[in-house]
Amino acid sequence: MNNITHLECSLCGKRHTSGEIHNLCACGGPLLVRYDLARAKETWTRESLLHGPKTMWRYAPMLPVTQASSIVSLGEGMTPLLETKRLGKRYGARNLWVKDEGVNPTGSFKARGLSCAISMCVELGIRKLAIPSAGNAASAMAAYAAAAGLESYIFMPRDVPQANFIECKAFGAHVTLVDGLISDCGKIVASRKDAEGWFDVSTLKEPYRIEGKKTMGYEVAEQLGWELPDALFYPAGGGVGMIGMWKAFAEMEALGWIGPKRPKMIAVQSAGCQPVVRAFERGEKRSEFYENAQTVASGLRVPKPLGDFLILDAVRESGGTAIAVTDEEMLDAGIHLATDEGMFAAPEGGACVAALQKLLASGFLKADERIVIYNTGAGLKYLEAYSTRFPRTSASEQDKLGGLITPR
Amino acid sequence: MSQGRIGRMFQRLRQEGRPGFIAYITAGDPSPRDTPKLVAALERGGADLIELGVPFSDPMADGPVIQRGADRALKAGTTVRAVLEMASEIRKHSEIPLLLFTYMNPVLRYGLDNLARAAVAHGIDGCLLTDLSVEEADRYIGAMRAQGLDTVFLAAPTSTADRRKLVAKYSTGFVYLVSRTGVTGEQESIAGSAAELVASMREVTDLPLAVGFGISTAEQVRSVGRIADAVVVGSALVRTIEKNAGSPNLEANLEAFTRELAGGLRS
């Protein structure tokens, strides 16, 4: 069913055999899956998608799983791409679309990556998984591991949104809360995985999450009738969604499904954690560790993305840009999106709306360009962040519990 | 600034804009197999850091409550090695900072360098030796630093200005301020000398300052939390363990009491 040929290091180019367990290349570079695109072009057409499943697995010929029985799916992907009615008018954009990843299983785009990665764990016989996460990846891993009957070990910052903590516990994961950031969580997983026999599912440290995430790129093309938009806003924490889509665009061109046109790739970060924006502005190939990272958009709190060079490549090659917005701006914009369109977005999605506003105002984007904004998660998972805007008077923990159990 | 779990914990507290809650329990009390579960209960209740007391037959800095806790732990067969095993067990499920709280004698018997190596391997983040004065601590500090362990020293209202400077210089992670002279244990009111000590220590260091000894109620925790970066409670928790030892409600009651004490620091 698939066309995988090998894995290739994104730094040194070394080839690695598929069908084996891999993390990073010996040189430290993330591995990317390569396919026989010429063969796929002969055997797989855009038209055949009409009969495909209504999930991201409709693109299975370009995904790494070789046995259909390995697939662990909770219905991820094929999320709506909605044309905005009022939000565009508010900011002066006439052709504005939002891809709502918040409707995925566990409420974020992370479901795509973990559906793919956990399916590969099943295929390769891996039983125990560990992940450092800023929040939503942990929820998705816990859910897919539960669906597959695998054991999961999760390391998250202690102040992660309550929704993520409760979800992971409910899915039966072993959860450890850490004082620090996702980078500190990552160090713990790295230092303990050998002794514990865990497979490290950190994004890009295993080669398959990116493959799941790239389906966001296939979908936007399919949903827009195989013509990519002029600009694409993506909230870049680890940035792998953007890297994956960039890879998907190249694959689709090789398949003859789209032409050479690419959207301006716009990486959006938080003012409190903007390593990629800094590197972009300084013209550097790699980012530097961002000290004292802090933002309500937990998914953007990644002080040093492993794939920074790949994000920067995509942004530069596409003629896009990297831009930071403040927490205040992203919450304001998130509320605009909710009131104008009926979509309650994660602050990360709000960040993209805020960035759009700035780039329209600066003239970087024109009013009639076709623009797609990615909302990567559901606002319901960020009640702590939004409750600062909508406070209620009785807020003690006991009151909440009492209110739930005994109506009063 | 410490880069370990203790330093990161205090960094988080600064971002949250609240003081921390430090919980002391005697490791092995009432039995070694209870300790990891009790630490989990403390963490759920809102403790930010755990001081694990190593039970010692002659705990001269401790009051009657903690002395009885040490007796129970020793009777249950708790050794230094057993405390380290408990730390490993805790580390399977928790990243909460762990500070070994003990005396010089058990450490010397284990061997300074051996203990430092073993402590790191078992997930301990630092040590506090109540009867080691900072003037005599060179060898100890060297052994701890070599393994990346934090060294926390005590300062008391009776400490001279020179002593306070040395405590500031050789402490990492945080400084432990003793709210009054005497032994550990609960008392009715917190001496005003604690505030003075915090102020004089603040002049010589940027390290977080924790205040302990004699703090046993939520009201006291809240009032000390107004002047310190962290509040330490020991005897009141050990008394809760004593009262509930052997009861199926031990963990739940300890968690609830911790939540009551720590809750006032979060509002």
XYZ file of C-alpha atoms in Angstrom:
675
model
C 0.000 0.000 0.000
C 2.862 2.424 0.429
C 5.901 3.592 -1.474
C 8.516 4.069 1.241
C 12.085 3.493 0.061
C 14.323 4.660 2.905
C 14.956 7.294 5.549
C 17.340 10.168 4.938
C 19.149 12.409 7.404
C 18.029 16.017 6.971
C 21.490 17.260 8.037
C 24.124 14.942 6.517
C 22.032 13.154 3.893
C 22.954 9.653 5.084
C 20.516 6.868 4.064
C 18.915 4.640 6.679
C 16.962 1.438 6.073
C 13.206 1.543 6.543
C 11.377 -1.084 8.587
C 13.792 -0.697 11.517
C 13.574 1.270 14.746
C 15.177 4.709 14.380
C 15.584 7.876 16.378
C 18.078 10.544 15.251
C 20.897 10.012 12.744
C 24.335 9.400 14.290
C 25.183 13.010 13.329
C 22.263 14.288 15.431
C 20.094 15.184 12.453
C 16.380 14.334 12.244
C 15.501 11.590 9.737
C 12.950 12.180 6.980
C 11.016 9.430 5.227
C 11.588 9.164 1.454
C 9.231 7.529 -1.020
C 9.408 6.231 -4.577
C 7.552 9.201 -6.006
C 7.882 8.033 -9.603
C 6.176 4.759 -8.800
C 3.511 6.490 -6.743
C 2.821 8.812 -9.669
C 2.070 5.763 -11.840
C -0.237 4.068 -9.368
C -1.944 6.803 -7.339
C -4.130 9.627 -8.620
C -5.854 12.614 -7.088
C -9.137 11.240 -8.367
C -8.768 8.019 -6.371
C -8.975 10.092 -3.198
C -12.715 10.391 -3.753
C -13.038 6.825 -2.484
C -10.514 7.174 0.323
C -11.276 7.238 4.026
C -12.389 10.575 5.504
C -9.259 10.765 7.642
C -5.612 11.620 7.002
C -5.116 7.944 6.095
C -6.592 8.791 2.670
C -2.967 9.723 1.875
C -1.636 6.314 3.003
C 0.463 5.774 -0.151
C 2.612 8.687 1.098
C 2.663 7.545 4.736
C 5.210 5.136 6.240
C 2.907 2.339 7.475
C 3.204 -0.788 5.283
C 0.439 -2.959 6.851
C -3.114 -1.587 6.988
C -3.619 -3.643 10.155
C -1.000 -1.510 11.957
C -2.982 1.693 11.583
C -4.227 3.190 14.858
C -6.901 5.735 13.933
C -9.354 7.744 16.007
C -10.650 9.673 12.994
C -7.865 12.271 12.700
C -7.526 14.643 9.789
C -9.876 15.918 7.066
C -10.573 18.858 9.338
C -12.721 21.683 7.973
C -11.218 24.521 5.947
C -13.659 27.356 6.548
C -13.937 30.561 4.586
C -14.311 33.439 7.038
C -17.370 35.633 6.855
C -16.689 38.521 9.194
C -13.117 38.144 10.462
C -11.614 38.962 7.054
C -13.673 42.140 6.865
C -12.552 43.171 10.329
C -8.886 43.060 9.254
C -9.245 43.895 5.587
C -8.619 40.475 4.014
C -11.015 39.459 1.235
C -10.000 35.815 0.813
C -9.318 34.498 4.292
C -9.647 30.849 5.350
C -9.139 29.007 8.614
C -8.108 25.360 8.834
C -9.556 24.184 12.130
C -7.334 21.515 13.627
C -9.160 21.850 16.949
C -11.735 19.278 15.817
C -9.168 16.473 15.732
C -9.248 13.683 18.352
C -7.886 15.121 21.640
C -8.546 18.605 20.254
C -5.360 19.411 18.379
C -3.298 18.766 15.246
C -1.005 16.589 17.385
C -3.427 13.713 16.716
C -2.067 13.452 13.155
C 1.544 12.991 14.192
C 0.796 10.585 16.985
C -1.648 8.498 14.934
C 1.192 7.958 12.474
C 3.929 7.452 15.094
C 1.903 5.023 17.223
C 0.898 3.084 14.108
C 4.603 2.706 13.322
C 5.245 1.563 16.911
C 2.645 -1.156 16.383
C 4.252 -2.100 13.075
C 7.761 -2.238 14.578
C 6.694 -4.044 17.765
C 7.475 -1.194 20.198
C 5.528 -1.504 23.473
C 6.727 1.264 25.823
C 6.763 4.898 24.771
C 7.988 8.086 26.391
C 7.356 11.678 25.366
C 8.299 15.136 26.598
C 5.433 17.480 25.815
C 4.267 21.042 26.309
C 0.747 19.619 26.588
C -1.256 18.602 23.527
C 1.237 16.077 22.159
C 1.064 14.272 25.480
C -2.735 14.097 25.296
C -2.574 12.728 21.764
C 0.100 10.187 22.596
C -1.785 9.003 25.664
C -4.953 8.563 23.592
C -3.336 6.678 20.707
C -1.241 4.546 23.070
C -4.453 3.653 24.914
C -6.165 2.836 21.612
C -3.248 0.591 20.658
C -2.886 -0.977 24.113
C 0.660 0.371 24.589
C 2.268 1.788 27.734
C 3.028 5.516 27.732
C 5.277 7.633 29.960
C 4.691 11.364 29.807
C 6.854 14.258 31.056
C 5.184 17.678 31.046
C 5.874 21.087 32.605
C 4.148 21.348 35.983
C 2.070 24.331 34.800
C 0.726 22.603 31.692
C -3.014 23.296 31.077
C -5.206 21.254 33.417
C -6.997 19.690 30.426
C -3.803 18.026 29.241
C -2.975 16.626 32.660
C -6.451 15.206 33.203
C -6.675 13.747 29.688
C -3.365 11.938 30.062
C -4.332 10.497 33.435
C -7.713 9.424 32.074
C -6.007 7.644 29.164
C -4.005 5.657 31.714
C -0.605 7.193 30.995
C 2.177 7.444 33.588
C 2.436 11.216 34.047
C 5.382 13.050 35.617
C 5.150 16.809 36.141
C 8.428 18.695 35.765
C 9.601 22.092 37.000
C 10.870 23.539 33.758
C 10.070 23.552 30.069
C 9.648 20.917 27.391
C 13.426 21.054 26.892
C 13.915 19.937 30.510
C 11.334 17.190 30.000
C 13.230 16.091 26.901
C 16.462 15.759 28.866
C 14.776 13.495 31.408
C 13.401 11.217 28.693
C 16.787 11.119 26.970
C 18.625 10.221 30.176
C 16.221 7.477 31.285
C 15.014 5.848 28.078
C 17.785 3.254 27.782
C 17.460 2.009 31.361
C 13.673 1.934 31.158
C 13.386 0.484 27.657
C 11.324 3.411 26.377
C 11.071 4.484 22.762
C 11.520 8.269 22.581
C 8.589 9.768 20.662
C 9.937 13.367 20.829
C 8.998 15.193 17.683
C 11.665 14.778 14.967
C 13.629 12.447 17.264
C 11.468 9.770 15.720
C 10.830 10.005 11.977
C 7.071 9.456 11.738
C 5.208 12.187 13.605
C 6.218 14.635 10.880
C 4.724 12.288 8.289
C 1.357 12.465 10.021
C 1.578 16.235 10.360
C 2.426 16.729 6.687
C -1.084 15.580 5.777
C -2.220 19.112 6.738
C -0.417 20.140 3.539
C -2.119 17.500 1.373
C -5.491 18.466 2.790
C -5.222 22.195 2.195
C -4.318 21.491 -1.433
C -7.163 19.043 -1.884
C -9.685 21.341 -0.168
C -8.665 24.314 -2.337
C -8.952 22.319 -5.566
C -5.203 21.592 -5.870
C -4.089 25.180 -5.810
C -2.056 26.281 -2.823
C -2.912 29.590 -1.130
C -0.796 32.741 -1.418
C 0.102 32.820 2.251
C -0.084 30.282 5.055
C 0.090 31.198 8.749
C 1.345 28.535 11.092
C 2.076 28.801 14.837
C 5.604 27.433 15.155
C 6.559 25.919 18.496
C 8.545 22.898 17.368
C 7.481 23.971 13.877
C 7.137 20.417 12.627
C 3.677 21.030 11.194
C 5.189 23.648 8.925
C 8.189 21.488 8.033
C 5.829 18.622 7.258
C 3.620 20.721 5.006
C 6.674 22.004 3.153
C 7.690 18.390 2.544
C 4.134 17.534 1.436
C 4.179 20.349 -1.138
C 7.384 18.971 -2.678
C 5.937 15.451 -2.757
C 2.721 16.653 -4.395
C 4.663 18.524 -7.059
C 6.666 15.356 -7.796
C 3.375 13.455 -8.041
C 2.188 16.000 -10.590
C -0.674 17.084 -8.339
C 0.324 20.718 -7.960
C 2.601 23.168 -9.755
C 5.717 24.935 -8.462
C 3.800 27.703 -6.697
C 4.266 27.798 -2.908
C 2.484 29.901 -0.309
C 4.482 32.452 1.639
C 5.151 30.409 4.784
C 4.644 32.581 7.845
C 5.955 31.208 11.145
C 4.193 32.769 14.121
C 5.719 32.744 17.603
C 5.057 34.333 20.964
C 6.854 37.472 22.130
C 7.778 35.468 25.239
C 9.445 32.672 23.261
C 10.639 33.613 19.780
C 13.852 31.754 18.918
C 12.908 31.294 15.251
C 11.897 34.944 14.810
C 15.254 36.030 16.259
C 17.190 33.710 13.975
C 15.153 34.821 10.964
C 15.764 38.493 11.687
C 19.496 37.932 12.156
C 19.765 35.858 8.990
C 21.010 32.817 10.871
C 20.544 29.168 9.896
C 19.882 27.900 13.418
C 18.162 29.399 16.431
C 19.596 29.976 19.878
C 18.087 28.665 23.113
C 15.516 31.246 24.223
C 16.027 31.972 27.923
C 13.090 32.392 30.344
C 10.536 31.317 27.758
C 7.017 32.213 28.871
C 3.652 32.346 27.084
C 0.035 31.283 27.612
C 0.259 29.449 24.287
C 1.794 26.322 25.800
C 2.411 24.850 22.353
C 4.650 27.795 21.472
C 6.818 27.448 24.562
C 9.647 25.621 22.803
C 12.890 27.477 23.528
C 15.034 25.673 20.919
C 13.212 23.744 18.201
C 15.191 20.764 16.941
C 14.037 21.442 13.376
C 14.752 25.187 13.483
C 16.905 25.046 10.328
C 14.116 23.333 8.395
C 11.549 25.938 9.505
C 13.909 28.759 8.522
C 14.583 27.130 5.139
C 10.853 26.894 4.384
C 10.183 30.457 5.502
C 13.063 31.879 3.434
C 12.591 29.784 0.291
C 8.906 30.678 0.185
C 9.437 34.404 0.611
C 7.541 34.268 3.888
C 8.467 35.701 7.251
C 8.632 34.957 10.959
C 6.751 37.162 13.383
C 6.038 37.287 17.113
C 2.890 38.512 18.876
C 2.227 39.084 22.567
C -0.016 36.955 24.761
C -2.464 39.852 24.980
C -2.623 40.160 21.205
C -3.174 36.442 20.684
C -5.994 36.241 23.233
C -7.673 39.345 21.758
C -7.405 37.887 18.274
C -8.604 34.486 19.468
C -11.711 36.149 20.857
C -12.229 38.011 17.557
C -12.109 34.672 15.734
C -14.634 33.232 18.183
C -17.104 36.117 18.041
C -16.804 36.638 14.269
C -16.779 33.018 13.103
C -18.050 30.771 15.888
C -14.702 29.036 16.223
C -13.090 28.876 19.668
C -9.393 28.601 18.885
C -6.301 27.811 20.911
C -4.124 30.853 21.717
C -1.738 29.479 19.074
C -4.505 29.955 16.495
C -5.187 33.387 17.949
C -1.497 34.163 17.473
C -1.843 33.552 13.734
C -4.850 35.865 13.537
C -2.906 38.564 15.418
C 0.060 38.093 13.083
C -2.228 38.402 10.058
C -3.495 41.713 11.353
C 0.081 43.007 11.622
C 1.194 41.807 8.209
C -1.863 43.298 6.518
C -1.280 46.590 8.308
C 2.401 46.632 7.311
C 1.573 45.900 3.678
C 3.496 42.598 3.661
C 0.224 40.978 2.591
C -2.438 42.407 0.270
C -6.166 42.394 0.873
C -7.010 40.118 -2.057
C -4.401 37.424 -1.452
C -5.757 33.992 -0.581
C -4.666 33.401 2.999
C -4.991 30.272 5.119
C -4.590 30.404 8.880
C -3.979 27.242 10.865
C -5.712 26.977 14.193
C -3.790 24.090 15.739
C -6.053 23.342 18.693
C -9.343 23.811 20.504
C -9.767 26.796 22.807
C -11.469 24.519 25.325
C -8.080 23.073 26.195
C -6.849 26.493 27.331
C -9.434 27.525 29.861
C -6.777 28.893 32.251
C -5.528 31.282 29.577
C -8.967 32.480 28.486
C -10.368 32.671 32.019
C -8.147 35.730 32.539
C -10.525 37.446 30.074
C -13.733 36.016 31.438
C -13.289 35.730 35.204
C -16.023 34.418 37.455
C -16.438 35.420 41.075
C -16.585 32.053 42.834
C -13.350 30.474 41.799
C -11.989 28.334 44.615
C -11.324 24.689 43.794
C -13.866 23.555 46.354
C -16.544 25.750 44.819
C -15.953 24.305 41.366
C -16.174 20.763 42.679
C -19.284 21.506 44.737
C -20.929 23.131 41.750
C -20.280 20.089 39.621
C -21.521 17.475 42.014
C -24.334 19.326 43.733
C -26.188 21.947 41.719
C -26.934 25.023 43.755
C 22.105 29.926 40.171
C 21.496 26.241 40.420
C 20.588 24.594 37.104
C 19.069 21.493 38.665
C 15.536 20.657 39.715
C 15.720 22.987 42.708
C 16.785 25.987 40.633
C 14.143 25.326 38.001
C 11.488 24.968 40.692
C 12.277 28.381 42.144
C 12.364 29.852 38.641
C 8.838 28.550 38.076
C 7.698 30.013 41.391
C 9.038 33.417 40.368
C 7.068 33.206 37.130
C 3.948 32.202 39.029
C 4.628 35.028 41.467
C 4.101 32.997 44.625
C 6.188 31.532 47.430
C 6.889 27.801 47.519
C 5.811 25.135 49.957
C 8.554 22.840 51.216
C 7.517 19.672 53.019
C 9.778 17.765 55.400
C 9.105 14.137 56.229
C 11.353 11.546 57.805
C 12.165 8.886 55.232
C 11.018 5.434 56.341
C 8.339 6.769 58.698
C 6.203 4.821 59.395
C 7.883 2.333 57.028
C 10.191 2.537 53.983
C 7.491 1.290 51.670
C 5.163 4.158 52.693
C 7.569 6.985 51.880
C 7.188 7.103 48.067
C 3.395 7.081 48.447
C 3.532 9.847 51.052
C 5.750 11.963 48.805
C 3.192 11.534 46.015
C 0.457 12.651 48.439
C 2.506 15.721 49.419
C 3.037 16.565 45.735
C -0.658 16.237 44.979
C -1.415 18.435 47.979
C 0.789 21.200 46.572
C 4.326 20.660 47.937
C 6.974 22.157 45.639
C 10.021 20.478 47.187
C 10.500 17.549 49.562
C 13.054 17.403 52.331
C 13.706 13.745 53.023
C 14.986 13.364 56.566
C 17.471 10.556 57.037
C 16.610 9.079 60.441
C 19.442 9.336 62.944
C 19.697 7.975 66.449
C 20.813 11.306 67.913
C 18.867 14.039 66.102
C 19.918 16.997 68.237
C 18.380 19.679 65.993
C 14.968 18.050 66.023
C 12.100 18.350 68.460
C 10.079 15.506 69.969
C 7.722 14.971 67.009
C 10.478 14.406 64.469
C 12.512 12.413 67.015
C 9.593 10.016 67.312
C 9.366 9.874 63.503
C 13.055 8.953 63.348
C 12.492 6.251 65.963
C 9.665 4.738 63.926
C 11.769 4.836 60.770
C 14.799 3.245 62.431
C 12.645 0.508 63.992
C 11.272 -0.176 60.505
C 14.845 -0.802 59.334
C 15.594 2.481 57.555
C 19.260 2.956 56.593
C 20.930 5.549 54.362
C 20.897 2.985 51.571
C 17.191 2.406 52.140
C 16.536 6.168 51.871
C 18.347 6.225 48.543
C 16.218 3.326 47.320
C 13.119 5.296 48.318
C 14.391 8.235 46.264
C 14.759 5.966 43.232
C 11.237 4.729 43.729
C 9.957 8.327 43.952
C 11.835 9.202 40.756
C 9.943 6.569 38.802
C 6.863 8.780 38.951
C 7.964 12.227 40.015
C 10.373 15.037 39.203
C 9.756 16.913 42.437
C 13.034 18.273 43.877
C 14.395 16.085 46.686
C 16.711 17.434 49.376
C 18.396 15.036 51.780
C 18.110 16.463 55.276
C 20.466 14.829 57.724
C 23.450 15.019 60.054
C 27.171 14.723 59.476
C 27.579 11.387 61.208
C 25.542 9.149 58.875
C 27.119 10.890 55.902
C 30.663 10.297 57.104
C 29.886 6.681 57.867
C 28.614 6.177 54.326
C 31.595 8.056 52.915
C 31.259 11.575 51.570
C 32.178 10.856 47.958
C 30.270 7.587 47.915
C 27.174 9.287 49.214
C 27.404 12.133 46.711
C 27.705 9.702 43.809
C 24.919 7.471 45.086
C 22.656 10.434 45.814
C 22.833 11.669 42.220
C 22.342 8.179 40.846
C 19.179 7.825 42.942
C 17.698 11.160 41.887
C 18.555 13.345 44.915
C 19.103 17.036 44.106
C 20.933 18.360 47.144
C 21.790 18.004 50.798
C 21.403 19.909 54.020
C 23.456 18.802 57.037
C 22.069 20.462 60.130
C 25.164 20.018 62.301
C 27.810 20.987 59.760
C 28.929 24.578 60.087
C 29.811 26.314 56.877
C 33.340 27.104 58.110
C 34.142 23.393 58.217
C 32.394 22.394 55.023
C 35.167 22.511 52.382
C 35.479 18.765 51.808
C 31.730 18.305 51.863
C 31.088 21.137 49.401
C 33.764 19.772 47.076
C 32.235 16.301 47.089
C 28.705 17.634 46.481
C 29.723 20.079 43.723
C 31.652 17.353 41.921
C 28.344 15.533 41.451
C 26.280 18.636 40.710
C 24.371 18.447 44.005
C 23.059 21.585 45.664
C 24.322 22.416 49.150
C 21.838 24.192 51.375
C 23.092 25.745 54.609
C 21.219 27.045 57.618
C 21.254 30.549 59.017
C 19.659 31.425 62.345
C 18.742 34.692 64.066
C 21.925 34.229 66.112
C 24.166 33.943 63.032
C 26.753 36.723 62.815
C 27.100 38.896 59.735
C 30.256 37.007 58.726
C 28.492 33.685 59.104
C 25.590 34.904 57.001
C 27.982 35.875 54.209
C 29.590 32.434 54.262
C 26.181 30.746 54.241
C 25.233 32.859 51.226
C 28.495 32.081 49.479
C 28.405 28.309 49.918
C 24.675 27.658 49.561
C 23.226 26.737 46.189
C 19.559 26.184 45.336
C 18.295 28.155 48.327
C 19.179 29.190 51.876
C 17.316 27.712 54.820
C 16.533 30.283 57.502
C 15.705 29.036 60.953
C 12.881 31.189 62.251
C 14.072 30.976 65.859
C 16.641 29.327 68.098
C 15.942 25.906 69.551
C 14.866 22.652 67.955
C 12.352 21.880 65.170
C 8.715 21.785 66.235
C 5.417 23.584 66.076
C 4.814 26.749 68.046
C 2.006 29.212 68.571
C 3.437 32.285 66.900
C 6.315 32.842 64.510
C 9.045 34.975 65.985
C 9.413 38.411 64.490
C 13.119 37.614 64.273
C 12.343 35.630 61.098
C 11.488 38.833 59.247
C 14.685 40.468 60.450
C 16.726 37.462 59.404
C 15.135 37.449 55.941
C 15.986 41.128 55.544
C 19.599 40.759 56.665
C 20.111 37.664 54.504
C 18.573 39.448 51.510
C 21.363 42.013 51.765
C 23.999 39.382 51.034
C 22.364 37.031 48.525
C 19.957 36.721 45.598
C 19.326 33.052 46.388
C 15.754 32.081 47.293
C 15.197 32.199 51.063
C 13.160 29.499 52.781
C 11.968 29.910 56.351
C 11.271 26.963 58.620
C 11.034 25.716 62.217
C 7.805 26.097 64.136
C 5.377 26.620 61.257
C 2.312 24.426 61.656
C -0.873 26.213 60.540
C -2.200 27.584 57.261
C -2.275 31.058 58.808
C 1.411 30.835 59.757
C 2.305 29.523 56.310
C 0.516 32.478 54.737
C 2.160 35.052 56.985
C 5.677 33.627 56.513
C 4.948 33.395 52.778
C 4.624 37.181 52.716
C 8.284 37.624 53.673
C 10.020 34.475 52.350
C 10.452 32.758 48.965
C 9.411 29.444 50.470
C 7.903 28.116 53.682
C 9.046 24.860 55.284
C 6.706 22.675 57.323
C 8.005 19.544 59.015
C 6.738 18.593 62.444
C 3.095 19.301 61.661
C 3.297 16.882 58.702
C 5.181 14.263 60.702
C 2.525 14.564 63.422
C -0.157 13.913 60.782
C 1.754 10.818 59.689
C 2.056 9.713 63.316
C -1.680 10.135 63.943
C -2.623 8.248 60.774
C 0.100 5.573 60.738
C -1.449 2.235 59.903
C -4.710 3.852 58.783
C -5.950 3.367 55.215
C -6.529 7.139 55.183
C -2.886 8.042 55.810
C -2.181 9.276 52.264
C -5.529 11.031 51.830
C -5.261 12.827 55.164
C -1.679 13.908 54.545
C -2.659 15.199 51.104
C -5.643 17.113 52.497
C -3.576 18.693 55.284
C -0.849 19.667 52.801
C -3.460 21.253 50.556
C -4.804 23.215 53.510
C -1.318 24.465 54.416
C -0.040 25.137 50.899
C -3.320 26.506 49.552
C -2.815 29.906 51.170
C 0.315 30.492 49.077
C -1.582 30.186 45.802
C -4.208 32.885 46.170
